[in-house]
């Protein structure tokens, strides 16, 4: 997946099923945590996709400056993010919650909505929005 690519196709990320289908291939067979960010326009069409690798097995750092920069450059109206847990447990960690809430606050100041944060572990996944955590 290209970094912060502007896409020609009108891919809609209008729910958990669409986000899961978009993100799942990025996490297959990853031995380290990876963050995937979908930038969306006001109609929830995909306008950019960015991958951030941590190269750590049990932690992902949200590159806040890069996320803000990309949202501004792409004129994003919304974001959906996802990352994987190679450990096999899709439950959000304490750090996942803190980072997600920090990102949501930053994006809110830019008038960009963080719509969901999905966590993948093998064939299983969790939506922080559906869990009431976002």
The first five atom37 places (N, CA, C, CB, O) and aatype in JSON, in Angstrom:
{
  "aatype": [20, 20, 20, 20, 20, 20, 20, 20, 20, 20, 20, 20, 20, 20, 20, 20, 20, 20, 20, 20, 20, 20, 20, 20, 20, 20, 20, 20, 20, 20, 20, 20, 20, 20, 20, 20, 20, 20, 20, 20, 20, 20, 20, 20, 20, 20, 20, 20, 20, 20, 20, 20, 20, 20, 20, 20, 20, 20, 20, 20, 20, 20, 20, 20, 20, 20, 20, 20, 20, 20, 20, 20, 20, 20, 20, 20, 20, 20, 20, 20, 20, 20, 20, 20, 20, 20, 20, 20, 20, 20, 20, 20, 20, 20, 20, 20, 20, 20, 20, 20, 20, 20, 20, 20, 20, 20, 20, 20, 20, 20, 20, 20, 20, 20, 20, 20, 20, 20, 20, 20, 20, 20, 20, 20, 20, 20, 20, 20, 20, 20, 20, 20, 20, 20],
  "atom_mask": [
    [1, 1, 1, 1, 1],
    [1, 1, 1, 1, 1],
    [1, 1, 1, 1, 1],
    [1, 1, 1, 1, 1],
    [1, 1, 1, 1, 1],
    [1, 1, 1, 1, 1],
    [1, 1, 1, 1, 1],
    [1, 1, 1, 1, 1],
    [1, 1, 1, 1, 1],
    [1, 1, 1, 1, 1],
    [1, 1, 1, 1, 1],
    [1, 1, 1, 1, 1],
    [1, 1, 1, 1, 1],
    [1, 1, 1, 1, 1],
    [1, 1, 1, 1, 1],
    [1, 1, 1, 1, 1],
    [1, 1, 1, 1, 1],
    [1, 1, 1, 1, 1],
    [1, 1, 1, 1, 1],
    [1, 1, 1, 1, 1],
    [1, 1, 1, 1, 1],
    [1, 1, 1, 1, 1],
    [1, 1, 1, 1, 1],
    [1, 1, 1, 1, 1],
    [1, 1, 1, 1, 1],
    [1, 1, 1, 1, 1],
    [1, 1, 1, 1, 1],
    [1, 1, 1, 1, 1],
    [1, 1, 1, 1, 1],
    [1, 1, 1, 1, 1],
    [1, 1, 1, 1, 1],
    [1, 1, 1, 1, 1],
    [1, 1, 1, 1, 1],
    [1, 1, 1, 1, 1],
    [1, 1, 1, 1, 1],
    [1, 1, 1, 1, 1],
    [1, 1, 1, 1, 1],
    [1, 1, 1, 1, 1],
    [1, 1, 1, 1, 1],
    [1, 1, 1, 1, 1],
    [1, 1, 1, 1, 1],
    [1, 1, 1, 1, 1],
    [1, 1, 1, 1, 1],
    [1, 1, 1, 1, 1],
    [1, 1, 1, 1, 1],
    [1, 1, 1, 1, 1],
    [1, 1, 1, 1, 1],
    [1, 1, 1, 1, 1],
    [1, 1, 1, 1, 1],
    [1, 1, 1, 1, 1],
    [1, 1, 1, 1, 1],
    [1, 1, 1, 1, 1],
    [1, 1, 1, 1, 1],
    [1, 1, 1, 1, 1],
    [1, 1, 1, 1, 1],
    [1, 1, 1, 1, 1],
    [1, 1, 1, 1, 1],
    [1, 1, 1, 1, 1],
    [1, 1, 1, 1, 1],
    [1, 1, 1, 1, 1],
    [1, 1, 1, 1, 1],
    [1, 1, 1, 1, 1],
    [1, 1, 1, 1, 1],
    [1, 1, 1, 1, 1],
    [1, 1, 1, 1, 1],
    [1, 1, 1, 1, 1],
    [1, 1, 1, 1, 1],
    [1, 1, 1, 1, 1],
    [1, 1, 1, 1, 1],
    [1, 1, 1, 1, 1],
    [1, 1, 1, 1, 1],
    [1, 1, 1, 1, 1],
    [1, 1, 1, 1, 1],
    [1, 1, 1, 1, 1],
    [1, 1, 1, 1, 1],
    [1, 1, 1, 1, 1],
    [1, 1, 1, 1, 1],
    [1, 1, 1, 1, 1],
    [1, 1, 1, 1, 1],
    [1, 1, 1, 1, 1],
    [1, 1, 1, 1, 1],
    [1, 1, 1, 1, 1],
    [1, 1, 1, 1, 1],
    [1, 1, 1, 1, 1],
    [1, 1, 1, 1, 1],
    [1, 1, 1, 1, 1],
    [1, 1, 1, 1, 1],
    [1, 1, 1, 1, 1],
    [1, 1, 1, 1, 1],
    [1, 1, 1, 1, 1],
    [1, 1, 1, 1, 1],
    [1, 1, 1, 1, 1],
    [1, 1, 1, 1, 1],
    [1, 1, 1, 1, 1],
    [1, 1, 1, 1, 1],
    [1, 1, 1, 1, 1],
    [1, 1, 1, 1, 1],
    [1, 1, 1, 1, 1],
    [1, 1, 1, 1, 1],
    [1, 1, 1, 1, 1],
    [1, 1, 1, 1, 1],
    [1, 1, 1, 1, 1],
    [1, 1, 1, 1, 1],
    [1, 1, 1, 1, 1],
    [1, 1, 1, 1, 1],
    [1, 1, 1, 1, 1],
    [1, 1, 1, 1, 1],
    [1, 1, 1, 1, 1],
    [1, 1, 1, 1, 1],
    [1, 1, 1, 1, 1],
    [1, 1, 1, 1, 1],
    [1, 1, 1, 1, 1],
    [1, 1, 1, 1, 1],
    [1, 1, 1, 1, 1],
    [1, 1, 1, 1, 1],
    [1, 1, 1, 1, 1],
    [1, 1, 1, 1, 1],
    [1, 1, 1, 1, 1],
    [1, 1, 1, 1, 1],
    [1, 1, 1, 1, 1],
    [1, 1, 1, 1, 1],
    [1, 1, 1, 1, 1],
    [1, 1, 1, 1, 1],
    [1, 1, 1, 1, 1],
    [1, 1, 1, 1, 1],
    [1, 1, 1, 1, 1],
    [1, 1, 1, 1, 1],
    [1, 1, 1, 1, 1],
    [1, 1, 1, 1, 1],
    [1, 1, 1, 1, 1],
    [1, 1, 1, 1, 1],
    [1, 1, 1, 1, 1],
    [1, 1, 1, 1, 1],
    [1, 1, 1, 1, 1]
  ],
  "atom_positions": [
    [[0.83, -1.17, 0.0], [0.0, 0.0, 0.0], [0.88, 1.24, 0.0], [-0.95, 0.0, 1.2], [1.79, 1.34, 0.82]],
    [[0.62, 2.17, -0.88], [1.45, 3.36, -0.95], [1.22, 4.27, 0.24], [1.18, 4.12, -2.24], [0.12, 4.33, 0.79]],
    [[2.25, 4.98, 0.64], [2.15, 5.91, 1.76], [1.38, 7.15, 1.32], [3.55, 6.3, 2.28], [1.76, 7.81, 0.35]],
    [[0.31, 7.45, 2.04], [-0.5, 8.64, 1.8], [-0.86, 8.79, 0.32], [0.23, 9.88, 2.29], [-0.83, 9.9, -0.22]],
    [[-1.2, 7.7, -0.3], [-1.53, 7.73, -1.72], [-2.91, 8.35, -1.93], [-1.49, 6.32, -2.31], [-3.81, 8.17, -1.12]],
    [[-3.05, 9.07, -3.01], [-4.37, 9.53, -3.42], [-4.87, 8.51, -4.42], [-4.33, 11.0, -4.04], [-4.2, 8.19, -5.4]],
    [[-6.06, 8.02, -4.16], [-6.59, 6.89, -4.93], [-7.56, 7.34, -6.01], [-7.27, 5.9, -4.01], [-8.3, 8.3, -5.82]],
    [[-7.55, 6.64, -7.14], [-8.46, 6.95, -8.24], [-9.83, 6.31, -8.06], [-7.85, 6.5, -9.54], [-10.84, 6.88, -8.47]],
    [[-9.86, 5.14, -7.46], [-11.12, 4.41, -7.3], [-11.94, 4.99, -6.16], [-10.85, 2.93, -7.06], [-11.39, 5.49, -5.18]],
    [[-13.27, 4.92, -6.3], [-14.18, 5.43, -5.28], [-14.51, 4.31, -4.3], [-15.47, 6.01, -5.92], [-15.62, 3.77, -4.32]],
    [[-13.56, 3.96, -3.45], [-13.77, 2.96, -2.42], [-14.44, 3.64, -1.24], [-12.42, 2.27, -2.01], [-13.93, 4.63, -0.72]],
    [[-15.57, 3.11, -0.81], [-16.27, 3.67, 0.35], [-15.96, 2.86, 1.59], [-17.8, 3.71, 0.1], [-16.02, 1.63, 1.59]],
    [[-15.62, 3.56, 2.65], [-15.37, 2.93, 3.94], [-16.48, 3.44, 4.86], [-13.9, 3.26, 4.52], [-16.27, 4.33, 5.68]],
    [[-17.65, 2.85, 4.68], [-18.84, 3.36, 5.36], [-19.32, 2.46, 6.49], [-19.95, 3.54, 4.35], [-20.48, 2.54, 6.9]],
    [[-18.45, 1.62, 6.98], [-18.81, 0.77, 8.11], [-17.7, -0.2, 8.44], [-20.09, 0.01, 7.81], [-16.65, -0.22, 7.8]],
    [[-17.95, -0.99, 9.46], [-16.94, -1.93, 9.96], [-16.59, -2.97, 8.91], [-17.44, -2.61, 11.22], [-15.42, -3.33, 8.77]],
    [[-17.56, -3.46, 8.17], [-17.29, -4.5, 7.16], [-16.34, -3.97, 6.08], [-18.61, -4.98, 6.51], [-15.4, -4.66, 5.69]],
    [[-16.58, -2.76, 5.62], [-15.71, -2.17, 4.59], [-14.31, -1.92, 5.14], [-16.31, -0.85, 4.06], [-13.32, -2.17, 4.45]],
    [[-14.22, -1.43, 6.38], [-12.91, -1.17, 6.98], [-12.15, -2.47, 7.21], [-13.07, -0.41, 8.32], [-10.94, -2.53, 6.99]],
    [[-12.85, -3.5, 7.65], [-12.22, -4.8, 7.87], [-11.67, -5.36, 6.56], [-13.22, -5.79, 8.5], [-10.55, -5.86, 6.52]],
    [[-12.46, -5.27, 5.5], [-12.01, -5.75, 4.19], [-10.81, -4.96, 3.68], [-13.16, -5.66, 3.17], [-9.92, -5.53, 3.04]],
    [[-10.77, -3.67, 3.97], [-9.66, -2.83, 3.53], [-8.38, -3.13, 4.3], [-10.03, -1.35, 3.68], [-7.31, -3.23, 3.7]],
    [[-8.49, -3.27, 5.62], [-7.31, -3.4, 6.47], [-6.77, -4.82, 6.6], [-7.62, -2.89, 7.81], [-5.55, -4.99, 6.69]],
    [[-7.62, -5.82, 6.61], [-7.19, -7.2, 6.91], [-5.98, -7.65, 6.08], [-8.34, -8.16, 6.68], [-5.06, -8.24, 6.65]],
    [[-5.94, -7.4, 4.77], [-4.77, -7.86, 4.0], [-3.45, -7.24, 4.46], [-4.98, -7.55, 2.54], [-2.39, -7.86, 4.31]],
    [[-3.48, -6.04, 5.01], [-2.26, -5.36, 5.46], [-1.65, -6.05, 6.67], [-2.54, -3.9, 5.78], [-0.46, -5.89, 6.94]],
    [[-2.45, -6.81, 7.41], [-1.98, -7.39, 8.66], [-1.68, -8.88, 8.57], [-3.0, -7.17, 9.71], [-1.14, -9.45, 9.52]],
    [[-2.0, -9.5, 7.46], [-1.75, -10.94, 7.32], [-0.27, -11.25, 7.48], [-2.25, -11.44, 5.97], [0.59, -10.64, 6.84]],
    [[0.0, -12.2, 8.33], [1.36, -12.73, 8.52], [2.36, -11.68, 8.99], [1.84, -13.35, 7.24], [3.56, -11.82, 8.74]],
    [[1.9, -10.63, 9.64], [2.82, -9.63, 10.2], [3.27, -10.1, 11.58], [2.15, -8.22, 10.29], [2.44, -10.45, 12.42]],
    [[4.57, -10.12, 11.8], [5.12, -10.53, 13.09], [5.31, -9.33, 14.03], [6.46, -11.24, 12.89], [5.7, -9.5, 15.19]],
    [[5.03, -8.13, 13.53], [5.16, -6.92, 14.33], [3.91, -6.08, 14.15], [6.43, -6.12, 13.93], [3.16, -6.24, 13.18]],
    [[3.68, -5.18, 15.08], [2.49, -4.34, 15.0], [2.64, -3.3, 13.89], [2.22, -3.65, 16.35], [3.71, -2.72, 13.7]],
    [[1.54, -3.1, 13.19], [1.48, -2.16, 12.08], [0.21, -1.34, 12.21], [1.52, -2.9, 10.71], [-0.84, -1.87, 12.57]],
    [[0.3, -0.06, 11.94], [-0.85, 0.84, 11.97], [-1.23, 1.18, 10.53], [-0.53, 2.14, 12.78], [-0.37, 1.54, 9.73]],
    [[-2.51, 1.06, 10.22], [-3.02, 1.41, 8.9], [-4.04, 2.53, 9.08], [-3.65, 0.16, 8.17], [-4.92, 2.43, 9.94]],
    [[-3.94, 3.57, 8.29], [-4.81, 4.74, 8.41], [-5.51, 4.98, 7.08], [-4.0, 6.0, 8.84], [-4.87, 5.15, 6.04]],
    [[-6.84, 4.98, 7.12], [-7.66, 5.29, 5.95], [-8.15, 6.73, 6.09], [-8.86, 4.29, 5.79], [-8.83, 7.07, 7.06]],
    [[-7.8, 7.56, 5.13], [-8.26, 8.95, 5.09], [-9.5, 8.99, 4.2], [-7.13, 9.92, 4.56], [-9.49, 8.46, 3.09]],
    [[-10.55, 9.63, 4.7], [-11.83, 9.64, 4.01], [-12.3, 11.06, 3.74], [-12.89, 8.88, 4.82], [-11.99, 11.99, 4.49]],
    [[-13.06, 11.21, 2.65], [-13.68, 12.5, 2.38], [-15.02, 12.57, 3.11], [-13.87, 12.72, 0.83], [-15.35, 11.67, 3.89]],
    [[-15.78, 13.6, 2.88], [-17.06, 13.79, 3.56], [-18.11, 12.74, 3.25], [-17.61, 15.12, 3.22], [-19.08, 12.58, 3.99]],
    [[-17.93, 12.03, 2.16], [-18.85, 10.95, 1.76], [-18.3, 9.58, 2.14], [-19.11, 11.0, 0.25], [-18.82, 8.55, 1.72]],
    [[-17.26, 9.58, 2.95], [-16.58, 8.37, 3.41], [-15.94, 7.56, 2.27], [-17.55, 7.49, 4.16], [-15.82, 6.34, 2.34]],
    [[-15.55, 8.29, 1.23], [-14.77, 7.67, 0.15], [-13.3, 7.74, 0.52], [-15.03, 8.37, -1.23], [-12.84, 8.73, 1.08]],
    [[-12.58, 6.68, 0.22], [-11.16, 6.59, 0.52], [-10.38, 7.55, -0.36], [-10.66, 5.15, 0.33], [-10.45, 7.48, -1.59]],
    [[-9.62, 8.46, 0.27], [-8.8, 9.4, -0.49], [-7.31, 9.18, -0.23], [-9.18, 10.84, -0.13], [-6.47, 9.74, -0.93]],
    [[-7.0, 8.38, 0.75], [-5.6, 8.09, 1.03], [-5.47, 6.94, 2.02], [-4.89, 9.32, 1.57], [-6.35, 6.72, 2.85]],
    [[-4.37, 6.23, 1.9], [-4.11, 5.09, 2.78], [-2.65, 5.14, 3.18], [-4.46, 3.74, 2.08], [-1.77, 5.35, 2.34]],
    [[-2.38, 4.95, 4.46], [-1.01, 5.05, 4.94], [-0.71, 3.92, 5.92], [-0.76, 6.42, 5.61], [-1.53, 3.62, 6.79]],
    [[0.44, 3.3, 5.78], [0.9, 2.26, 6.71], [2.07, 2.8, 7.52], [1.31, 0.98, 5.94], [2.95, 3.49, 7.0]],
    [[2.06, 2.47, 8.8], [3.15, 2.84, 9.7], [3.57, 1.56, 10.42], [2.72, 3.97, 10.73], [2.8, 1.01, 11.2]],
    [[4.78, 1.08, 10.18], [5.3, -0.12, 10.83], [6.05, 0.26, 12.08], [6.2, -0.91, 9.88], [6.79, 1.24, 12.1]],
    [[5.86, -0.53, 13.14], [6.58, -0.27, 14.39], [7.82, -1.15, 14.52], [5.66, -0.49, 15.59], [8.77, -0.77, 15.2]],
    [[7.82, -2.29, 13.88], [8.89, -3.28, 13.99], [9.03, -3.82, 15.41], [10.21, -2.68, 13.54], [10.06, -4.39, 15.76]],
    [[7.98, -3.64, 16.22], [7.92, -4.21, 17.56], [6.8, -5.23, 17.59], [7.71, -3.1, 18.64], [5.78, -5.06, 16.92]],
    [[6.98, -6.28, 18.35], [5.97, -7.34, 18.42], [4.76, -6.95, 19.25], [6.59, -8.58, 18.98], [3.66, -7.45, 19.01]],
    [[4.94, -6.07, 20.22], [3.84, -5.85, 21.16], [3.51, -4.38, 21.4], [4.17, -6.48, 22.46], [2.93, -4.05, 22.43]],
    [[3.84, -3.51, 20.47], [3.52, -2.09, 20.67], [3.49, -1.37, 19.33], [4.53, -1.41, 21.61], [4.23, -1.7, 18.41]],
    [[2.62, -0.38, 19.25], [2.57, 0.5, 18.09], [2.55, 1.94, 18.62], [1.31, 0.2, 17.17], [1.82, 2.26, 19.55]],
    [[3.35, 2.77, 18.02], [3.36, 4.18, 18.37], [2.58, 4.92, 17.3], [4.82, 4.73, 18.52], [2.83, 4.74, 16.11]],
    [[1.65, 5.74, 17.73], [0.9, 6.54, 16.77], [1.77, 7.75, 16.41], [-0.49, 6.98, 17.35], [2.05, 8.58, 17.28]],
    [[2.19, 7.87, 15.17], [3.01, 9.03, 14.77], [2.1, 10.25, 14.58], [3.79, 8.72, 13.45], [1.72, 10.59, 13.46]],
    [[1.77, 10.9, 15.69], [0.75, 11.96, 15.7], [1.04, 13.07, 14.69], [0.64, 12.56, 17.09], [0.13, 13.52, 13.99]],
    [[2.28, 13.51, 14.6], [2.61, 14.6, 13.67], [2.35, 14.17, 12.23], [4.08, 15.03, 13.84], [1.8, 14.94, 11.43]],
    [[2.74, 12.95, 11.89], [2.52, 12.45, 10.53], [1.02, 12.27, 10.25], [3.26, 11.11, 10.31], [0.56, 12.55, 9.14]],
    [[0.28, 11.82, 11.24], [-1.16, 11.64, 11.06], [-1.86, 12.98, 10.83], [-1.77, 10.93, 12.27], [-2.73, 13.09, 9.97]],
    [[-1.48, 13.98, 11.61], [-2.05, 15.32, 11.43], [-1.65, 15.89, 10.07], [-1.58, 16.27, 12.58], [-2.48, 16.43, 9.35]],
    [[-0.36, 15.76, 9.72], [0.12, 16.28, 8.43], [-0.66, 15.65, 7.27], [1.63, 16.01, 8.26], [-1.12, 16.35, 6.37]],
    [[-0.8, 14.33, 7.3], [-1.51, 13.65, 6.21], [-2.97, 14.07, 6.14], [-1.42, 12.13, 6.39], [-3.51, 14.27, 5.06]],
    [[-3.62, 14.21, 7.3], [-5.02, 14.63, 7.32], [-5.18, 16.02, 6.7], [-5.57, 14.64, 8.77], [-6.14, 16.27, 5.97]],
    [[-4.24, 16.92, 6.99], [-4.3, 18.27, 6.41], [-4.0, 18.25, 4.91], [-3.32, 19.2, 7.13], [-4.69, 18.9, 4.13]],
    [[-2.96, 17.51, 4.51], [-2.59, 17.46, 3.1], [-3.68, 16.85, 2.22], [-1.3, 16.67, 2.93], [-3.91, 17.28, 1.1]],
    [[-4.34, 15.82, 2.76], [-5.38, 15.13, 2.0], [-6.76, 15.76, 2.18], [-5.44, 13.68, 2.4], [-7.73, 15.34, 1.55]],
    [[-6.85, 16.77, 3.05], [-8.12, 17.41, 3.38], [-9.14, 16.37, 3.84], [-8.66, 18.19, 2.15], [-10.28, 16.35, 3.38]],
    [[-8.7, 15.53, 4.75], [-9.54, 14.44, 5.26], [-10.7, 14.99, 6.09], [-8.7, 13.46, 6.11], [-10.54, 15.94, 6.85]],
    [[-11.85, 14.37, 5.92], [-13.0, 14.68, 6.77], [-13.11, 13.67, 7.9], [-14.31, 14.69, 5.94], [-13.66, 13.96, 8.96]],
    [[-12.57, 12.47, 7.66], [-12.62, 11.42, 8.67], [-11.47, 10.45, 8.51], [-13.93, 10.68, 8.59], [-10.85, 10.36, 7.45]],
    [[-11.21, 9.72, 9.58], [-10.18, 8.68, 9.59], [-10.78, 7.41, 10.17], [-8.94, 9.12, 10.41], [-11.62, 7.45, 11.07]],
    [[-10.33, 6.3, 9.64], [-10.54, 5.01, 10.26], [-9.14, 4.42, 10.38], [-11.53, 4.06, 9.44], [-8.4, 4.38, 9.4]],
    [[-8.79, 3.97, 11.57], [-7.47, 3.39, 11.76], [-7.61, 1.94, 12.19], [-6.67, 4.19, 12.81], [-8.64, 1.52, 12.73]],
    [[-6.58, 1.19, 11.93], [-6.55, -0.2, 12.36], [-5.12, -0.59, 12.65], [-7.17, -1.13, 11.31], [-4.18, -0.07, 12.05]],
    [[-4.96, -1.51, 13.57], [-3.64, -2.08, 13.79], [-3.81, -3.51, 14.25], [-2.84, -1.25, 14.82], [-4.91, -3.95, 14.59]],
    [[-2.71, -4.23, 14.25], [-2.76, -5.65, 14.57], [-2.09, -5.94, 15.9], [-2.1, -6.47, 13.46], [-1.22, -5.19, 16.36]],
    [[-2.51, -7.03, 16.5], [-1.88, -7.57, 17.7], [-1.36, -8.97, 17.36], [-2.89, -7.63, 18.92], [-2.13, -9.93, 17.38]],
    [[-0.09, -9.1, 17.03], [0.47, -10.41, 16.71], [0.34, -11.42, 17.85], [1.93, -10.27, 16.33], [0.48, -12.62, 17.63]],
    [[0.09, -10.94, 19.06], [-0.07, -11.82, 20.22], [-1.29, -12.74, 20.09], [-0.19, -10.99, 21.49], [-1.36, -13.78, 20.74]],
    [[-2.26, -12.34, 19.24], [-3.46, -13.15, 19.05], [-4.65, -12.67, 19.86], [-3.17, -14.56, 19.41], [-5.73, -13.25, 19.74]],
    [[-4.49, -11.63, 20.67], [-5.59, -11.09, 21.48], [-6.0, -9.74, 20.92], [-5.17, -10.97, 22.98], [-5.21, -8.79, 20.97]],
    [[-7.23, -9.62, 20.37], [-7.65, -8.35, 19.77], [-8.15, -7.31, 20.78], [-8.73, -8.62, 18.77], [-8.56, -6.22, 20.37]],
    [[-8.13, -7.62, 22.06], [-8.6, -6.65, 23.06], [-7.68, -5.43, 23.07], [-8.65, -7.3, 24.47], [-6.45, -5.58, 23.03]],
    [[-8.26, -4.23, 23.12], [-7.42, -3.02, 23.16], [-6.61, -2.96, 24.46], [-8.3, -1.76, 23.02], [-7.12, -3.25, 25.54]],
    [[-5.36, -2.59, 24.32], [-4.5, -2.41, 25.49], [-4.77, -1.02, 26.09], [-3.0, -2.57, 25.12], [-5.44, -0.19, 25.48]],
    [[-4.25, -0.8, 27.28], [-4.37, 0.51, 27.91], [-3.74, 1.57, 27.02], [-3.7, 0.52, 29.31], [-4.29, 2.66, 26.86]],
    [[-2.57, 1.26, 26.42], [-1.91, 2.22, 25.54], [-2.72, 2.46, 24.27], [-0.51, 1.73, 25.18], [-2.74, 3.58, 23.76]],
    [[-3.4, 1.43, 23.76], [-4.28, 1.61, 22.6], [-5.37, 2.63, 22.91], [-4.91, 0.26, 22.17], [-5.66, 3.51, 22.1]],
    [[-5.96, 2.51, 24.09], [-7.02, 3.44, 24.5], [-6.5, 4.86, 24.63], [-7.64, 2.99, 25.83], [-7.13, 5.8, 24.14]],
    [[-5.36, 5.02, 25.27], [-4.78, 6.35, 25.46], [-4.43, 6.98, 24.12], [-3.52, 6.27, 26.35], [-4.77, 8.14, 23.87]],
    [[-3.76, 6.23, 23.25], [-3.35, 6.76, 21.95], [-4.56, 7.11, 21.09], [-2.47, 5.75, 21.21], [-4.56, 8.12, 20.39]],
    [[-5.59, 6.26, 21.13], [-6.79, 6.5, 20.32], [-7.5, 7.76, 20.79], [-7.73, 5.29, 20.39], [-7.93, 8.57, 19.97]],
    [[-7.64, 7.92, 22.07], [-8.32, 9.11, 22.6], [-7.51, 10.38, 22.34], [-8.58, 8.96, 24.11], [-8.09, 11.43, 22.06]],
    [[-6.2, 10.29, 22.41], [-5.35, 11.43, 22.1], [-5.51, 11.82, 20.63], [-3.86, 11.11, 22.42], [-5.66, 13.0, 20.31]],
    [[-5.47, 10.82, 19.75], [-5.63, 11.09, 18.32], [-7.01, 11.67, 18.02], [-5.43, 9.8, 17.5], [-7.13, 12.62, 17.24]],
    [[-8.05, 11.13, 18.64], [-9.41, 11.64, 18.42], [-9.48, 13.12, 18.82], [-10.45, 10.81, 19.22], [-10.11, 13.91, 18.12]],
    [[-8.86, 13.48, 19.93], [-8.86, 14.88, 20.37], [-8.12, 15.79, 19.42], [-8.26, 14.98, 21.74], [-8.59, 16.89, 19.12]],
    [[-6.97, 15.35, 18.94], [-6.21, 16.14, 17.97], [-7.01, 16.34, 16.68], [-4.87, 15.46, 17.65], [-7.09, 17.45, 16.16]],
    [[-7.59, 15.27, 16.19], [-8.35, 15.36, 14.94], [-9.59, 16.23, 15.1], [-8.74, 13.96, 14.47], [-9.96, 16.96, 14.18]],
    [[-10.23, 16.14, 16.25], [-11.42, 16.96, 16.5], [-11.09, 18.44, 16.36], [-12.0, 16.67, 17.9], [-11.89, 19.21, 15.83]],
    [[-9.91, 18.83, 16.82], [-9.48, 20.24, 16.71], [-9.3, 20.67, 15.26], [-8.18, 20.45, 17.48], [-9.37, 21.85, 14.94]],
    [[-9.06, 19.69, 14.39], [-8.88, 19.97, 12.96], [-10.18, 19.76, 12.17], [-7.79, 19.07, 12.39], [-10.19, 19.86, 10.95]],
    [[-11.26, 19.48, 12.89], [-12.55, 19.19, 12.27], [-12.5, 17.91, 11.43], [-13.0, 20.37, 11.4], [-13.13, 17.81, 10.38]],
    [[-11.74, 16.94, 11.91], [-11.63, 15.62, 11.29], [-12.11, 14.6, 12.32], [-10.14, 15.31, 10.81], [-11.65, 14.61, 13.47]],
    [[-13.03, 13.74, 11.92], [-13.56, 12.74, 12.86], [-12.77, 11.45, 12.8], [-15.03, 12.45, 12.55], [-12.5, 10.92, 11.71]],
    [[-12.39, 10.94, 13.96], [-11.85, 9.58, 14.05], [-13.06, 8.67, 14.19], [-10.83, 9.41, 15.27], [-13.69, 8.62, 15.25]],
    [[-13.39, 7.96, 13.11], [-14.62, 7.2, 13.05], [-14.53, 5.85, 13.75], [-15.02, 6.99, 11.62], [-15.51, 5.39, 14.34]],
    [[-13.38, 5.2, 13.68], [-13.23, 3.91, 14.35], [-11.76, 3.55, 14.43], [-14.01, 2.82, 13.6], [-10.92, 4.07, 13.7]],
    [[-11.47, 2.64, 15.34], [-10.15, 2.04, 15.48], [-10.38, 0.55, 15.61], [-9.35, 2.62, 16.72], [-10.95, 0.07, 16.59]],
    [[-9.92, -0.19, 14.61], [-10.07, -1.64, 14.59], [-8.76, -2.29, 15.0], [-10.5, -2.14, 13.19], [-7.68, -1.84, 14.62]],
    [[-8.87, -3.34, 15.79], [-7.69, -4.09, 16.22], [-7.85, -5.53, 15.73], [-7.51, -4.04, 17.78], [-8.85, -6.19, 16.02]],
    [[-6.86, -5.99, 14.98], [-6.88, -7.31, 14.37], [-5.92, -8.25, 15.09], [-6.51, -7.22, 12.88], [-4.83, -7.85, 15.5]],
    [[-6.35, -9.51, 15.23], [-5.5, -10.56, 15.8], [-5.86, -11.85, 15.07], [-5.68, -10.7, 17.38], [-6.88, -12.47, 15.38]],
    [[-5.03, -12.25, 14.12], [-5.37, -13.41, 13.3], [-6.65, -13.14, 12.53], [-5.52, -14.68, 14.18], [-6.76, -12.13, 11.84]],
    [[-7.61, -14.05, 12.64], [-8.9, -13.88, 11.95], [-9.91, -13.12, 12.8], [-9.46, -15.23, 11.58], [-11.04, -12.89, 12.36]],
    [[-9.54, -12.73, 13.99], [-10.43, -12.04, 14.9], [-10.12, -10.54, 14.87], [-10.3, -12.6, 16.34], [-9.02, -10.14, 14.5]],
    [[-11.08, -9.72, 15.26], [-10.87, -8.28, 15.32], [-11.88, -7.67, 16.28], [-11.0, -7.64, 13.91], [-12.88, -8.29, 16.64]],
    [[-11.59, -6.44, 16.7], [-12.48, -5.68, 17.56], [-12.58, -4.25, 17.02], [-11.98, -5.68, 19.04], [-11.61, -3.7, 16.51]],
    [[-13.76, -3.67, 17.16], [-14.0, -2.28, 16.8], [-14.14, -1.49, 18.1], [-15.28, -2.11, 15.9], [-15.02, -1.77, 18.91]],
    [[-13.27, -0.52, 18.29], [-13.35, 0.3, 19.5], [-14.63, 1.11, 19.52], [-12.14, 1.22, 19.61], [-15.17, 1.39, 20.59]],
    [[-15.12, 1.5, 18.36], [-16.39, 2.24, 18.29], [-17.54, 1.34, 18.76], [-16.64, 2.75, 16.83], [-18.35, 1.75, 19.58]],
    [[-17.6, 0.13, 18.23], [-18.66, -0.81, 18.61], [-18.59, -1.18, 20.09], [-18.58, -2.07, 17.76], [-19.6, -1.49, 20.7]],
    [[-17.38, -1.14, 20.65], [-17.2, -1.46, 22.07], [-17.52, -0.26, 22.96], [-15.76, -1.93, 22.32], [-17.47, -0.36, 24.18]],
    [[-17.85, 0.88, 22.35], [-18.17, 2.09, 23.12], [-16.95, 2.78, 23.68], [-19.09, 1.75, 24.25], [-17.06, 3.56, 24.63]],
    [[-15.77, 2.52, 23.1], [-14.53, 3.1, 23.6], [-14.07, 4.32, 22.81], [-13.45, 2.06, 23.57], [-13.03, 4.9, 23.11]],
    [[-14.83, 4.69, 21.82], [-14.44, 5.82, 20.97], [-15.62, 6.77, 20.82], [-13.96, 5.33, 19.58], [-15.51, 7.8, 20.15]]
  ]
}
